[in-house]
Amino acid sequence: GIPDGRFRNIELSPFGLWIDVFEAWENSDALASGLPIYDVSIEFKDGSIIGATAAQFADFAYLESIGWGGMQLPNGTHQSLISIRFSGFIDTATVQSVTIDGVEIPVSIEQ
């Protein structure tokens, strides 16, 4: 698919992050484990970054250390949903961007 068109409807809340992924999953067991198959990170305005690579989403000790849990599941034709929950909560006003699979997406929080 078009690189910038794959990730849409990104929603960031203090408790989690949801991302709709527009790619075809037919004839693919890529999502069989239910874990995200992309690298996902959040960059804060102070320059700090928290996140996990696709491989790290299977490392539950690592995820626990950063306070994340992640799932990616098909949610209809040609689509899947990445759902990341935070064990604590984050101040969304301090977030600058979300990067998914190397694509940086600025975050705008409506006040």
Coordinates of C-alpha atoms in Angstrom, one line a residue:
G1 CA 0.0 0.0 0.0
I2 CA 0.9 3.7 0.0
P3 CA 3.3 4.1 3.0
D4 CA 1.6 7.2 4.4
G5 CA -1.9 5.8 3.8
R6 CA -1.4 2.7 5.9
F7 CA -2.0 4.2 9.3
R8 CA -5.2 6.2 9.9
N9 CA -7.6 7.2 12.6
I10 CA -4.9 7.4 15.2
E11 CA -6.3 8.1 18.6
L12 CA -4.2 8.9 21.6
S13 CA -5.7 9.0 25.1
P14 CA -4.1 9.2 28.5
F15 CA -4.8 5.4 28.8
G16 CA -3.9 4.1 25.3
L17 CA -3.2 4.4 21.7
W18 CA -5.4 3.1 18.8
I19 CA -4.3 2.9 15.2
D20 CA -6.3 1.7 12.2
V21 CA -4.0 -0.1 9.7
F22 CA -5.1 -0.3 6.1
E23 CA -3.3 -3.3 4.5
A24 CA -4.5 -6.5 3.1
W25 CA -4.2 -9.5 5.5
E26 CA -5.7 -12.2 3.3
N27 CA -3.6 -15.4 3.0
S28 CA -1.4 -14.1 5.7
D29 CA -0.7 -15.4 9.2
A30 CA 1.2 -12.3 10.1
L31 CA -1.4 -11.4 12.7
A32 CA -1.8 -14.9 14.1
S33 CA -0.2 -14.1 17.4
G34 CA -2.4 -11.0 17.9
L35 CA 0.7 -8.9 18.6
P36 CA 1.6 -5.7 16.7
I37 CA 3.8 -6.4 13.7
Y38 CA 5.1 -2.8 13.5
D39 CA 7.4 -0.7 15.6
V40 CA 5.5 1.9 17.5
S41 CA 6.8 4.7 19.6
I42 CA 5.7 8.0 21.2
E43 CA 7.9 11.0 21.2
F44 CA 7.4 13.6 23.8
K45 CA 8.0 17.4 23.5
D46 CA 11.0 17.1 25.8
G47 CA 12.6 14.7 23.3
S48 CA 12.1 11.5 25.3
I49 CA 10.8 8.5 23.4
I50 CA 9.0 5.4 24.7
G51 CA 8.0 2.5 22.5
A52 CA 8.5 -1.0 21.3
T53 CA 9.7 -2.7 18.2
A54 CA 7.6 -5.4 16.6
A55 CA 9.9 -8.0 18.3
Q56 CA 9.6 -6.3 21.7
F57 CA 5.8 -6.6 21.7
A58 CA 6.4 -10.4 22.3
D59 CA 8.7 -9.6 25.2
F60 CA 6.3 -9.2 28.0
A61 CA 8.9 -8.4 30.6
Y62 CA 10.0 -5.5 28.4
L63 CA 6.5 -4.3 27.9
E64 CA 5.9 -4.4 31.6
S65 CA 9.0 -2.3 32.1
I66 CA 7.6 0.5 29.9
G67 CA 4.0 0.0 31.1
W68 CA 2.6 -1.0 27.7
G69 CA 0.4 -3.8 26.5
G70 CA -0.2 -4.3 22.7
M71 CA -2.5 -6.1 20.4
Q72 CA -3.1 -6.1 16.6
L73 CA -6.1 -7.8 15.3
P74 CA -7.9 -7.9 12.0
N75 CA -11.1 -5.8 12.2
G76 CA -12.7 -6.2 8.8
T77 CA -11.7 -6.3 5.1
H78 CA -8.2 -5.2 4.4
Q79 CA -7.8 -3.7 7.9
S80 CA -6.5 -4.3 11.3
L81 CA -6.4 -2.4 14.5
I82 CA -3.4 -1.8 16.8
S83 CA -4.4 -1.2 20.4
I84 CA -1.8 -0.3 22.9
R85 CA -2.8 0.2 26.5
F86 CA -0.8 2.0 29.1
S87 CA -0.6 0.6 32.6
G88 CA -0.3 4.1 34.0
F89 CA -1.5 7.2 32.1
I90 CA 0.3 9.7 30.0
D91 CA -0.3 13.5 29.7
T92 CA -1.3 13.7 26.1
A93 CA -0.4 17.5 26.0
T94 CA 3.2 16.5 26.4
V95 CA 3.2 14.2 23.3
Q96 CA 4.7 15.5 20.1
S97 CA 4.3 12.6 17.7
V98 CA 3.7 8.9 17.2
T99 CA 5.9 6.9 14.9
I100 CA 4.7 3.7 13.4
D101 CA 6.9 1.5 11.2
G102 CA 9.1 4.5 10.6
V103 CA 6.3 6.9 9.7
E104 CA 6.1 9.8 12.0
I105 CA 2.7 11.2 12.6
P106 CA 2.3 14.6 14.4
V107 CA -0.3 14.4 17.2
S108 CA -2.7 17.2 17.6
I109 CA -4.9 17.2 20.7
E110 CA -8.0 19.2 20.5
Q111 CA -8.5 21.4 23.6

